[in-house]
XYZ file of C-alpha atoms in Angstrom:
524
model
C 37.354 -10.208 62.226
C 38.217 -8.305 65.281
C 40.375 -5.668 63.208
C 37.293 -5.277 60.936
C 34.826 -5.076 64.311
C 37.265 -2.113 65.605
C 37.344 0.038 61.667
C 33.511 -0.058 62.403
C 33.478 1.051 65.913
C 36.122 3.929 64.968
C 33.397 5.037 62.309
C 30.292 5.243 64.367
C 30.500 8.731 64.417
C 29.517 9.127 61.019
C 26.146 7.501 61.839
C 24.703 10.704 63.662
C 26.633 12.991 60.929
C 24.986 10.986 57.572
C 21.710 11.087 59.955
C 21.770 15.037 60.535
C 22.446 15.272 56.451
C 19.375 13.423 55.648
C 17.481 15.127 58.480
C 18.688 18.424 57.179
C 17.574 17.351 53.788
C 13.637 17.381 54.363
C 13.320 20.614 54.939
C 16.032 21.835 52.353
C 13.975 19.693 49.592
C 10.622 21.204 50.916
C 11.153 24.870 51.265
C 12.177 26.669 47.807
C 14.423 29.072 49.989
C 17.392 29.024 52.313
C 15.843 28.234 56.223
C 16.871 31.825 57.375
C 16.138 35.580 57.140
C 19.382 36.133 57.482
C 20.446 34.924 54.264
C 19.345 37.854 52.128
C 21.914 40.277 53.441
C 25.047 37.005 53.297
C 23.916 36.732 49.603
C 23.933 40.242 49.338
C 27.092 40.416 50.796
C 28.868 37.564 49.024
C 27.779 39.118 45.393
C 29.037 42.467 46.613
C 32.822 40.740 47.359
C 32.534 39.015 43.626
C 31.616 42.524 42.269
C 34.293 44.386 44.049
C 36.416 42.466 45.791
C 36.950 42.708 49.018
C 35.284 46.201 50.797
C 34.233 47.150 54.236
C 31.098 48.893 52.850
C 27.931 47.527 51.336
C 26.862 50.584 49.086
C 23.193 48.762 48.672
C 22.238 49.156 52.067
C 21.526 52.544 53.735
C 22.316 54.025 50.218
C 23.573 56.406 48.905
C 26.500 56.073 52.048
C 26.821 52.831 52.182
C 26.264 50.781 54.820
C 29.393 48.664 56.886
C 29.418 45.023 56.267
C 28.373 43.592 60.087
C 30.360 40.219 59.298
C 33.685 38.693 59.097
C 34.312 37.385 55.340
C 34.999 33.784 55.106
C 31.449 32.425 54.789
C 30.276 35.357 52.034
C 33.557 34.520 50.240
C 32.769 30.828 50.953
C 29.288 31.421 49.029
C 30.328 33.647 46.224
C 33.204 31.459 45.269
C 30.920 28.087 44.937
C 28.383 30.580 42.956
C 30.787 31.510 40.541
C 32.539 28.118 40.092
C 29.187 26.165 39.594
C 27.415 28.906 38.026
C 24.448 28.528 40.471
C 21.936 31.067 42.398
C 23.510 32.166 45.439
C 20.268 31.084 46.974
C 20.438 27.896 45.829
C 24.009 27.709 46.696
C 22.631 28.802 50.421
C 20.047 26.538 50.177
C 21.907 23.140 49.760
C 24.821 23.918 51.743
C 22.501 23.398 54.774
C 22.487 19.756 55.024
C 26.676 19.916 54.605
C 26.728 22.668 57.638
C 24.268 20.142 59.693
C 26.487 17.233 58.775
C 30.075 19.273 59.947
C 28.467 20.267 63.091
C 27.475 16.874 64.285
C 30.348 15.324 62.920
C 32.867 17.861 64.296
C 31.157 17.504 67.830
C 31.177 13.954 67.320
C 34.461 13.495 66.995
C 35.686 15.656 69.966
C 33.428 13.473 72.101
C 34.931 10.397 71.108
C 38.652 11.667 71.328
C 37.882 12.320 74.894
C 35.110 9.795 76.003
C 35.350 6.461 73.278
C 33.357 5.760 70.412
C 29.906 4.756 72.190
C 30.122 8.827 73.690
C 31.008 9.843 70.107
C 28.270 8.444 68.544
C 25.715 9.481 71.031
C 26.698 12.919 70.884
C 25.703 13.101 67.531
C 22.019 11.733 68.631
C 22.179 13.761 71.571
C 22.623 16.971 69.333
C 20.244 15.939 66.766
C 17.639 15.586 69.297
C 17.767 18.971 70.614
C 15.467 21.676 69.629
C 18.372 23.891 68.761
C 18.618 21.624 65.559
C 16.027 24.007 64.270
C 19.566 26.488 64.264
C 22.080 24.285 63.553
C 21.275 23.635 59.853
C 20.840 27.087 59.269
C 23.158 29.065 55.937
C 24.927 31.677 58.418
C 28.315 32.656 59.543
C 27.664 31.373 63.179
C 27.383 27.667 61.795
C 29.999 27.743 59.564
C 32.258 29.215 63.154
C 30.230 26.150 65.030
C 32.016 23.320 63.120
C 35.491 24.668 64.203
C 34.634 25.953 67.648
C 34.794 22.354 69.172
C 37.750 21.295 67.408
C 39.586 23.944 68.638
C 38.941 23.607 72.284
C 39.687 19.796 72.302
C 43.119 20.567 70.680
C 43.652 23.148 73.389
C 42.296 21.051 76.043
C 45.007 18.500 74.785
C 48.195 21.158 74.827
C 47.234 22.050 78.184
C 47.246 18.737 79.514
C 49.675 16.708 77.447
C 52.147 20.148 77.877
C 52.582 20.486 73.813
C 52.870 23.851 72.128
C 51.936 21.670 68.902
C 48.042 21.282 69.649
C 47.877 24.837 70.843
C 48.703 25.990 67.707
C 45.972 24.071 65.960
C 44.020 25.398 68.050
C 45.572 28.845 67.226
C 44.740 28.337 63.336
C 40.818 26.923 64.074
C 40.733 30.006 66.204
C 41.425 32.184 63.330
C 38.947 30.566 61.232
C 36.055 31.008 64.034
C 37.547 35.238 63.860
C 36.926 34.908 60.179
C 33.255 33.407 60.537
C 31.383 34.911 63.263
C 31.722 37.945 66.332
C 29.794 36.034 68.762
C 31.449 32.696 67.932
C 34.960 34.786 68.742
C 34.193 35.851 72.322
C 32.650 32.029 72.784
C 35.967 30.556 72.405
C 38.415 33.120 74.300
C 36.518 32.315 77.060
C 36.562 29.058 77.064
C 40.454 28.792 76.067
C 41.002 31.818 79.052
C 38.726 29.725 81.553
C 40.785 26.037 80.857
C 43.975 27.770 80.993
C 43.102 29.538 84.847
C 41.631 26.201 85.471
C 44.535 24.197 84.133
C 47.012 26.420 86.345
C 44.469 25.718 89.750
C 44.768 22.298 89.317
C 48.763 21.854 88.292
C 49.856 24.767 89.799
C 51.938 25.538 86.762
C 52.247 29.145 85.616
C 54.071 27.750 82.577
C 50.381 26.836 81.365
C 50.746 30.611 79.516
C 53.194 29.242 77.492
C 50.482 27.222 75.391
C 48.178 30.240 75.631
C 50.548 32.323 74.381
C 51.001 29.852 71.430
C 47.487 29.940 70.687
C 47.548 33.513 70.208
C 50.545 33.785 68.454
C 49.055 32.387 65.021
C 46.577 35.353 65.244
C 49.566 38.185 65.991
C 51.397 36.466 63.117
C 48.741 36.464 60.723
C 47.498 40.045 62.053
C 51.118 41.326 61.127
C 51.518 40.158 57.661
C 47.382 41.196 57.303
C 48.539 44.619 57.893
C 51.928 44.455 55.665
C 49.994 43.328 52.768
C 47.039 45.792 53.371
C 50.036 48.335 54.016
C 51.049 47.538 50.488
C 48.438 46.861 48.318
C 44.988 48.402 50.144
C 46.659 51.210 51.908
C 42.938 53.352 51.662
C 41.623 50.351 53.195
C 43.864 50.098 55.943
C 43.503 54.130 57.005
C 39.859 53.237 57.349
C 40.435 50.341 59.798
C 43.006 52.223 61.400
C 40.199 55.323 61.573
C 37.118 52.908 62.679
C 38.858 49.941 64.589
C 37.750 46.731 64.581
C 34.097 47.477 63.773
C 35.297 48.538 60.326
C 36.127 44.870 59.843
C 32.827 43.325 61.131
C 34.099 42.856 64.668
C 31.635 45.819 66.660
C 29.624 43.471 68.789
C 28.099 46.321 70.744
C 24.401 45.607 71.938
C 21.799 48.163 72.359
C 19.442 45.416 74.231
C 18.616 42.671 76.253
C 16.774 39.600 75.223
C 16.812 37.252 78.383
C 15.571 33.603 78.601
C 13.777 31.746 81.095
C 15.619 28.703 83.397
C 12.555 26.449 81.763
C 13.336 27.689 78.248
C 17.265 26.533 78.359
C 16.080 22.785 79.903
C 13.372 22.955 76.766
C 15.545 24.262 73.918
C 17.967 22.050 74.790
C 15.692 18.874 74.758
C 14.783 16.775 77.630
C 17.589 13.811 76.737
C 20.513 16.114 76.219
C 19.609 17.787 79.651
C 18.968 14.160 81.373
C 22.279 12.483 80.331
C 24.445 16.070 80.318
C 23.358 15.094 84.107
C 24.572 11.649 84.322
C 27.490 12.806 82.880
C 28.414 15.234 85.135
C 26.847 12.764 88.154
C 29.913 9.945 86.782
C 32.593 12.647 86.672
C 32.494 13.723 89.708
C 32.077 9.886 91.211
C 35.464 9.222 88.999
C 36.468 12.262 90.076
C 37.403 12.820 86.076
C 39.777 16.145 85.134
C 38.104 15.829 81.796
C 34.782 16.085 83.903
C 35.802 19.331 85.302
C 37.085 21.043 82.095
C 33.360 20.084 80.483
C 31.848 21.514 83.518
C 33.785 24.622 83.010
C 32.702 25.059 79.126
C 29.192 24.288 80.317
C 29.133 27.067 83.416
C 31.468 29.714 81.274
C 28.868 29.940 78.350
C 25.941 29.699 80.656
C 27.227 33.009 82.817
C 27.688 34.604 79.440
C 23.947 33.728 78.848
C 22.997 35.543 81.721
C 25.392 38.346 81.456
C 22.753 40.931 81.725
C 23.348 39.777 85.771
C 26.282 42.438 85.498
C 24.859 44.892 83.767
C 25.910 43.408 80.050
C 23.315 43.344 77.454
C 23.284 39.983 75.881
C 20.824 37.565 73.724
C 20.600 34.925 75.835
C 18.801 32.374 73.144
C 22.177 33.125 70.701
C 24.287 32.044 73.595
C 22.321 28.528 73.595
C 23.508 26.861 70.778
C 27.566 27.412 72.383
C 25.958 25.756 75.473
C 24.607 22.747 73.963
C 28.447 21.478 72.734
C 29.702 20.702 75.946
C 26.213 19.581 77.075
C 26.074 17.258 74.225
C 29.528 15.892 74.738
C 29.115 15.311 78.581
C 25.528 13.569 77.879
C 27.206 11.489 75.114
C 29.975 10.198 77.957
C 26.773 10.050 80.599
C 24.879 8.125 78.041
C 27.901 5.573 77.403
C 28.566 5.384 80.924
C 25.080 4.104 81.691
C 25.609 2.012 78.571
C 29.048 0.174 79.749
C 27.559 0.091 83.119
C 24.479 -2.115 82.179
C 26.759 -4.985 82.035
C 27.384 -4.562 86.027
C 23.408 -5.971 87.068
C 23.028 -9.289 85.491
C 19.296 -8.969 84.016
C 20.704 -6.095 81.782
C 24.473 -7.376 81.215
C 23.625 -9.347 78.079
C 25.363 -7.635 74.865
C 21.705 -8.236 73.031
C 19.815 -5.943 75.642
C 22.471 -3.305 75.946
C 22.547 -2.974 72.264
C 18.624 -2.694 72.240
C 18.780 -0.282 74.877
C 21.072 2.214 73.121
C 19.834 1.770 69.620
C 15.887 2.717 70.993
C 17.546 5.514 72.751
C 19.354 6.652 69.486
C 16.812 5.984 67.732
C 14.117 8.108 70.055
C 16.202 10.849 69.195
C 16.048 10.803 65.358
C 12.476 10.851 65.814
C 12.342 14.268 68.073
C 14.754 15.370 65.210
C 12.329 14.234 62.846
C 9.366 16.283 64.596
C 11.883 19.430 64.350
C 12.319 19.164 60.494
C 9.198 18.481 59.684
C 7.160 21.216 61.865
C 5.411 23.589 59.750
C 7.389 26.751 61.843
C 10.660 25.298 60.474
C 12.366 27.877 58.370
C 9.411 30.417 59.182
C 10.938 33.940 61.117
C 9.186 36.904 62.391
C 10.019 40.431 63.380
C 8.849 41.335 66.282
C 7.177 45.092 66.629
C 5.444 46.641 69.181
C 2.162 45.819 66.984
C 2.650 42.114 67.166
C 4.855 39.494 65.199
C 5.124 39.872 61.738
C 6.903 37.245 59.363
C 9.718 38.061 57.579
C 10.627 34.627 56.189
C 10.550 32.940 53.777
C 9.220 35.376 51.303
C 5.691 35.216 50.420
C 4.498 35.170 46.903
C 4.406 38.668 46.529
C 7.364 39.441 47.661
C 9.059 37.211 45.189
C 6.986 39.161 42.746
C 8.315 42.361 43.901
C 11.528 41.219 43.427
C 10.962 39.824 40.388
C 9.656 42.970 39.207
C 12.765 45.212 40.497
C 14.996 43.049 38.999
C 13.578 43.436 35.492
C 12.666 46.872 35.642
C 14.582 48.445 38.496
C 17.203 51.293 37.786
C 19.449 50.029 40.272
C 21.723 53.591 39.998
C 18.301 54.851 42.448
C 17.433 53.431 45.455
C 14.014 52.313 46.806
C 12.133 53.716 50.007
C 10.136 51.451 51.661
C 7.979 51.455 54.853
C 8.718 47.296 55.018
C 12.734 47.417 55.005
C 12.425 43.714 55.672
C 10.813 42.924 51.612
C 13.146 45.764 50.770
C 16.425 43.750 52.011
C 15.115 41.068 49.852
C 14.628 43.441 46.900
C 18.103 44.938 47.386
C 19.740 41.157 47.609
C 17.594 39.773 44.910
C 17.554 42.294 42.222
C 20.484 44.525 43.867
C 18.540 47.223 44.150
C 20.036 50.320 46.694
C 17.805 50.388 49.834
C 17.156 53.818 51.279
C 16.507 54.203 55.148
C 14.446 56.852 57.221
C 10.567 56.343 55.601
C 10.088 58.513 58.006
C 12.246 61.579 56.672
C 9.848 61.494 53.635
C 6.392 62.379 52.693
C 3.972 64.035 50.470
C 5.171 67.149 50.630
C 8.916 66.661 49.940
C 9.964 68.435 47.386
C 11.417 66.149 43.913
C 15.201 67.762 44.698
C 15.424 65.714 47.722
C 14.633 62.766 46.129
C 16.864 63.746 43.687
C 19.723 64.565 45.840
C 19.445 61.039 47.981
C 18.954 59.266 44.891
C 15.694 58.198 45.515
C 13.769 56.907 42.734
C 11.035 54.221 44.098
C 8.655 54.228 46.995
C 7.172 51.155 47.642
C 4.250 50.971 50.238
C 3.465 47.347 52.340
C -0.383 47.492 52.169
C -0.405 44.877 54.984
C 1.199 47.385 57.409
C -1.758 48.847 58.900
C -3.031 49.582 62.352
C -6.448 50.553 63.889
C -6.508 54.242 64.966
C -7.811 55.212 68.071
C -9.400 58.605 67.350
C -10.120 58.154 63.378
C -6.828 59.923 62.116
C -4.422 59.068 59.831
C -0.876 59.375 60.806
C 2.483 57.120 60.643
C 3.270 54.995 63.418
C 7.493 53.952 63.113
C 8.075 50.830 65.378
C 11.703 49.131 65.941
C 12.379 45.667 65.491
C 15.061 42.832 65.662
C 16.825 44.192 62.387
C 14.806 47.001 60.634
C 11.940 49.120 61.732
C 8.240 48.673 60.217
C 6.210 51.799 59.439
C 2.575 51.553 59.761
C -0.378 53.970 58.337
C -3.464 53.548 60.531
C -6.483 52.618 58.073
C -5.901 51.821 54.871
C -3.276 53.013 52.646
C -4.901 52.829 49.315
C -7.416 55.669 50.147
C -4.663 58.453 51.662
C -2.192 58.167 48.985
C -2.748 61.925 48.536
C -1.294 62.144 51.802
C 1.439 59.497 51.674
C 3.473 60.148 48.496
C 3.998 62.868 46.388
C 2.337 64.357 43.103
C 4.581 64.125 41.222
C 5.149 59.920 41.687
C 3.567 57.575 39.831
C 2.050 54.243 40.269
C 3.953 51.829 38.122
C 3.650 48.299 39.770
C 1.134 47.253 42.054
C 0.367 43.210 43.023
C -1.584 41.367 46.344
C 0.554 43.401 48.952
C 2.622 46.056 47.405
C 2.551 49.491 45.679
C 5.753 50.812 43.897
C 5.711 54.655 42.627
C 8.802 56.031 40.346
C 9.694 59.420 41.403
C-alpha cells in the first residue's frame, strides 16, 4: 500500500500538465484558427521548407527578392513534417498542437520543480503556472513555446553539474541548449544568461574556478555540432554556406537586433504574472533565505537575471519587456511551488491546522482556485484576438475575419501566384501569401495611379488589393495617403473613402475583378 501511495505521489505532476491540456482545449475547440498572428508566416514558412527544402529565403514575402526567414527551423520543420505525414492543413496541424505545447510546458516546469523541491512543489508549480495570466501565451503555436519546454530542463541539468561537479548533466544541458538555438532567438540569449549567471554564482560561493570546466562542457555540444554543420554544408550546400559566411548569423534566423523599446510597468509584471504566483514566489524566497537554501539563491538569480534583461532599456538596450515575462514566470513558478509546499508541510507545526484532512483541503482549494483563474483566461472573449497597433489606433489582425478568409479563398482559386499582390493591409496580405501562397509585394507607397504598367511589370506585380476599412478623417477635406508603422507591417490609410477616389488610387489600366464586405482586388 505504501509503495502504491509513493507511484502516486511521484505522478502528481501530471495533474497540472493533463489540467493545462484540457484548459488549452476550450479555446482550441472554439476558435476555427490557431490562437496567434504569428502563425501565418510559421505556416508559411514550414510549406516553404517542404517545397524546397531547407533555404534561408522566403521568396513569398517582400517578393520578387525574397525575404530572410526571421526564425530558427526546428518548429517550421516540426509543422511541415506532421502536415505531410497526416495529410492535414498546416493550420489545423497549428491549431491542435496547442493543447500538447500547453501540456510540455507545465509538465516540463513541473518536473524541474519537483527534482529540486518534492512532489507537493512539483505539482503546485503546475497550478501556479496555469494560474497566471501569461497562460494566455503559453498555449500559443510559436517557436518561443516550443524553446519554453526545454529551457527549464536545461537549467536544472546545469544547475545539477555545477553542484554535484559532473560533466555528464552539463552536457544534457549542452544538447537541450541546442534545441532552444534551433527554436527561438530570444529563448537563446534567456538561457546563456542564466547558465553564465549560475556558473559566476557557483564559483562565489565554492570558490572553484574549475566550475568552467562544466561550462565549457555545455558549450562544447554546440562547437561540435557547429563543426560538422559546417562540414556537411561545406559539402553538400556549399552556395548556402557562402551566404552565411557573407550575412552571419542573421542569415540563419539569429539577427535579434531591435529598432525599439516597448517597456512595462512594475504593476503590469505583479498583474501578468497573477496575484498567487507573485504571493507564494514570495514565501518562497521568504523560506530560502530563513533555511538559508543554495537552491534558494540560484532561483533568486534566474528570477533577478531575466528581470534586469526586462528592463534592459536601463542601459541603453532596446528590449520588449512583456516578451521577457513569460522567461520570468519559470523560476517564479518554481520558487512559489516550493513557497506553497513549504506553507503546506508547515501547517502540521500549529495544532488547529496539523490534521492531514485540513491540510489536504487547504491545498486542493488553493489548486483548485487556480484552475478557475485559468479557466477565466481561456474562456475570455480577447483570447486568441491580436491587434496592430498604429498611430491611428489598434487595429485587429487576428483571427481573420470573414472576409479575409474570403480573400484568401479567392486568391487561392484564382491567384497567379508567379505575380505578387500589393496591398495597403500587409497584415490580410501575409494571410493571403500563407494561405493561398501568393508573393506579397512591399512599399504601397512606391505605387500609384500614375505608375506606368512596365513597373508593374518589372516587380512582378499583378494584384492590388485595397482594405476599405483603412480610412481616416482628413483635417482640411483632401485626399492623400497616410503610411503608419506597426508591430510587424505598416498600414496605409486613404482619408475619406476609398471607393469614390479610385481614379486617384490605382491605375487605368487595372481592373476590378473581386470585390466582397472589406476588400477590392484589381489585376494589372
Amino acid at each position: 500500500m505504501k509503495l502504491e501511495r509513493k507511484n502516486f505521489k511521484g505522478k502528481l505532476i501530471l495533474i497540472p500538465a493533463v489540467a493545462a491540456f484540457l484548459l488549452a482545449l476550450i479555446p482550441t475547440l472554439t476558435h476555427n484558427w490557431p490562437l496567434s498572428w504569428d502563425i501565418f508566416y510559421h505556416v508559411q514558412y514550414a510549406k516553404i521548407y517542404s517545397q524546397y527544402g531547407f533555404t534561408l529565403v522566403d521568396p513569398l514575402l517582400n517578393a520578387p527578392t525574397g525575404q530572410v526567414i526571421g526564425y530558427p527551423p526546428l518548429f517550421h520543420l516540426l509543422l511541415a513534417a506532421l502536415g505531410t505525414v497526416l495529410k492535414v492543413d498546416y493550420f489545423q496541424i497549428a491549431r491542435f498542437m496547442q493543447p500538447f505545447i500547453a501540456m510540455s510546458i507545465v509538465l516540463s516546469v513541473s518536473y524541474v520543480a519537483k527534482k529540486l523541491y518534492g512532489e507537493i512543489a512539483g505539482m503546485s508549480t503546475g497550478f501556479l503556472l496555469i494560474s497566471s495570466y501569461m497562460l494566455t501565451r503559453l498555449l500559443l503555436p510559436i517557436p518561443e513555446n516550443l524553446a519554453l519546454i526545454f529551457l527549464p530542463l536545461s537549467v536544472y541539468f546545469y544547475y545539477i553539474s555545477i553542484t554535484k561537479r559532473t560533466l555528464k548533466y552539463a552536457v544534457i544541458s549542452g544538447i537541450l541548449f541546442i534545441l532552444v538555438c534551433l527554436s527561438h532567438q530570444a529563448a537563446i540569449l534567456c538561457l546563456l544568461l542564466v547558465i553564465i549567471s549560475f556558473t559566476l554564482l557557483e564559483i562565489i560561493l565554492s570558490r572553484r574556478i574549475t566550475v568552467l570546466k562544466n561550462f565549457g562542457a555545455f558549450l562544447s555540444v554546440g562547437i561540435i555540432l557547429g563543426i560538422m554543420g559546417l562540414i556537411m554544408l561545406l559539402i553538400l550546400k556549399p552556395g548556402l554556406l557562402n551566404t552565411i559566411m557573407q550575412k552571419g548569423i542573421e542569415a540563419i534566423g539569429f539577427g535579434t537586433k531591435l529598432y525599439y523599446n516597448k517597456t512595462f510597468s512594475n504593476l503590469g509584471y505583479l498583474s501578468h504574472l497573477g496575484a498567487f504566483v507573485s504571493l507564494f514566489a514570495l514565501v518562497g524566497a521568504i523560506a530560502s533565505m530563513k533555511l538559508r537554501s543554495k537552491k534558494g539563491l540560484f532561483m533568486l538569480t534566474w528570477i533577478l537575471v531575466l528581470f534586469l534583461l526586462s528592463k534592459a532599456y536601463w542601459f541603453g538596450i532596446n528590449v520588449i519587456s512583456y516578451r521577457v515575462l513569460v522567461y520570468i514566470l519559470i523560476p517564479m513558478t518554481i520558487l512559489g511551488g516550493f513557497g506553497l509546499s513549504h506553507v503546506y508541510y508547515h501547517l502540521k507545526d500549529y495544532k488547529r491546522f496539523s490534521s492531514p484532512r485540513f491540510r489536504s483541503a487547504f491545498l486542493i482549494a488553493l489548486l483548485g482556485l487556480s484552475m478557475f483563474f485559468g479557466v477565466l483566461t481561456v474562456t475570455n472573449s480577447e483570447m486568441g484576438v491580436f491587434y496592430a497597433k498604429p498611430a491611428s489606433g489598434n487595429f485587429q489582425i487576428a483571427p481573420p475575419t470573414a472576409s479575409e478568409v474570403e480573400l484568401a479563398s479567392w486568391f487561392k482559386a484564382n491567384g497567379n501566384r508567379s505575380e505578387s499582390i500589393l496591398t495597403t493591409n500587409q497584415y490580410s496580405g501575409m494571410l493571403v501569401s500563407s494561405y493561398a501562397e501568393m508573393p506579397m509585394h512591399y512599399n504601397f507607397e512606391n505605387f500609384n495611379s500614375t505608375t506606368s504598367k512596365s513597373v508593374f511589370q518589372k516587380e512582378s506585380i499583378g494584384y492590388i488589393v485595397l482594405d476599405k476599412r483603412l480610412t481616416i478623417p482628413s483635417e482640411n477635406g483632401t485626399f492623400y495617403l497616410q503610411k503608419e508603422n506597426s508591430e510587424f507591417y505598416p498600414l496605409y490609410y486613404y482619408t475619406v473613402n476609398i471607393s469614390s477616389h479610385l481614379s486617384e488610387i490605382v491605375p487605368s489600366f487595372a481592373e476590378l475583378v473581386y470585390e466582397n464586405q472589406d476588400f477590392l482586388v484589381f489585376k494589372v
